[in-house]
Coordinates of C-alpha atoms in Angstrom, one line a residue:
X1 CA -4.4 -98.4 -79.0
X2 CA -4.2 -95.0 -80.6
X3 CA -4.6 -91.9 -78.4
X4 CA -7.5 -89.6 -79.0
X5 CA -6.8 -86.2 -80.5
X6 CA -7.8 -83.1 -78.5
X7 CA -10.7 -82.4 -80.9
X8 CA -12.1 -86.0 -80.5
X9 CA -11.6 -85.8 -76.7
X10 CA -13.5 -82.5 -76.6
X11 CA -16.4 -84.0 -78.7
X12 CA -16.6 -87.0 -76.4
X13 CA -16.6 -84.8 -73.3
X14 CA -19.5 -82.8 -74.7
X15 CA -21.5 -86.0 -75.2
X16 CA -20.4 -87.4 -71.9
X17 CA -21.8 -84.4 -70.1
X18 CA -25.3 -85.7 -70.7
X19 CA -24.6 -89.2 -69.5
X20 CA -25.1 -90.8 -66.1
X21 CA -22.9 -93.5 -64.6
X22 CA -23.8 -97.0 -65.8
X23 CA -21.1 -98.9 -64.0
X24 CA -20.3 -98.4 -60.3
X25 CA -17.4 -99.8 -58.4
X26 CA -18.3 -100.2 -54.7
X27 CA -16.7 -101.7 -51.7
X28 CA -16.0 -105.0 -53.4
X29 CA -13.6 -103.3 -55.8
X30 CA -13.0 -104.5 -59.3
X31 CA -14.7 -107.9 -59.6
X32 CA -15.2 -110.1 -62.7
X33 CA -18.8 -109.0 -62.7
X34 CA -17.9 -105.3 -62.8
X35 CA -15.4 -106.0 -65.7
X36 CA -18.1 -108.0 -67.6
X37 CA -20.6 -105.2 -67.1
X38 CA -18.2 -102.5 -68.2
X39 CA -17.3 -104.5 -71.3
X40 CA -21.0 -105.0 -72.2
X41 CA -21.7 -101.3 -71.6
X42 CA -18.7 -100.3 -73.8
X43 CA -19.7 -102.7 -76.6
X44 CA -23.3 -101.3 -76.5
X45 CA -22.7 -97.6 -75.8
X46 CA -19.1 -97.0 -76.7
X47 CA -18.9 -94.0 -74.3
X48 CA -19.8 -94.6 -70.6
X49 CA -19.4 -93.0 -67.2
X50 CA -18.1 -95.1 -64.4
X51 CA -18.4 -94.1 -60.7
X52 CA -15.7 -95.4 -58.3
X53 CA -16.6 -95.0 -54.6
X54 CA -14.2 -94.7 -51.8
X55 CA -12.2 -91.9 -50.2
X56 CA -8.7 -93.0 -51.0
X57 CA -7.7 -91.0 -54.1
X58 CA -4.8 -93.3 -55.0
X59 CA -6.9 -96.4 -54.7
X60 CA -9.6 -94.9 -56.9
X61 CA -7.0 -94.0 -59.5
X62 CA -5.5 -97.5 -59.4
X63 CA -9.0 -99.1 -59.8
X64 CA -9.8 -96.8 -62.8
X65 CA -6.4 -97.7 -64.4
X66 CA -7.0 -101.4 -63.9
X67 CA -10.5 -101.2 -65.4
X68 CA -9.0 -99.4 -68.4
X69 CA -6.4 -102.1 -68.9
X70 CA -8.9 -105.0 -68.5
X71 CA -11.5 -103.5 -70.9
X72 CA -9.2 -102.0 -73.5
X73 CA -11.0 -98.6 -73.1
X74 CA -9.5 -95.2 -73.0
X75 CA -10.0 -92.5 -70.4
X76 CA -11.5 -89.4 -71.9
X77 CA -12.0 -87.4 -68.7
X78 CA -11.7 -88.0 -65.0
X79 CA -13.4 -85.7 -62.5
X80 CA -13.3 -86.8 -58.8
X81 CA -15.0 -90.2 -58.5
X82 CA -16.4 -90.2 -62.1
X83 CA -14.4 -91.4 -65.1
X84 CA -15.6 -91.2 -68.8
X85 CA -14.4 -94.2 -70.8
X86 CA -14.4 -94.7 -74.6
X87 CA -14.0 -97.8 -76.6
X88 CA -14.9 -98.0 -80.3
X89 CA -17.4 -100.8 -80.9
X90 CA -16.7 -103.4 -83.6
X91 CA -20.2 -102.8 -84.9
X92 CA -22.1 -99.7 -83.8
X93 CA -25.6 -100.2 -82.6
X94 CA -27.7 -97.4 -84.0
X95 CA -30.1 -97.5 -81.0
X96 CA -27.7 -97.9 -78.1
X97 CA -24.5 -96.0 -79.1
X98 CA -24.2 -92.8 -77.1
X99 CA -22.1 -91.4 -79.9
X100 CA -25.1 -91.6 -82.3
X101 CA -27.8 -90.9 -79.8
X102 CA -26.2 -87.7 -78.5
X103 CA -24.4 -86.6 -81.7
X104 CA -26.4 -83.4 -81.7
X105 CA -24.7 -82.3 -78.5
X106 CA -21.3 -82.3 -80.0
X107 CA -20.8 -79.3 -82.2

């Protein structure tokens, strides 16, 4: 997967600022259900926020990295327990894609 340029990353962070977490990893960790939901959300929205609960920083980082590997997404930004993920959809949905819906925020 190609890495995002600084300009693309900045644009995605601007859009991501308006988003709320749509996937949450809880005490069960990274289950098949969570991976399926993250894949569905990435296919629909392309840019999503994921919240990883827990106090162990290394464990959260490992869970985030494993989620990235299993979904094929790329980390745009990580702040505390929230990670912003991006994965280009094969076919953009005009009504669901956060890149289209919030394009006016990225200038």
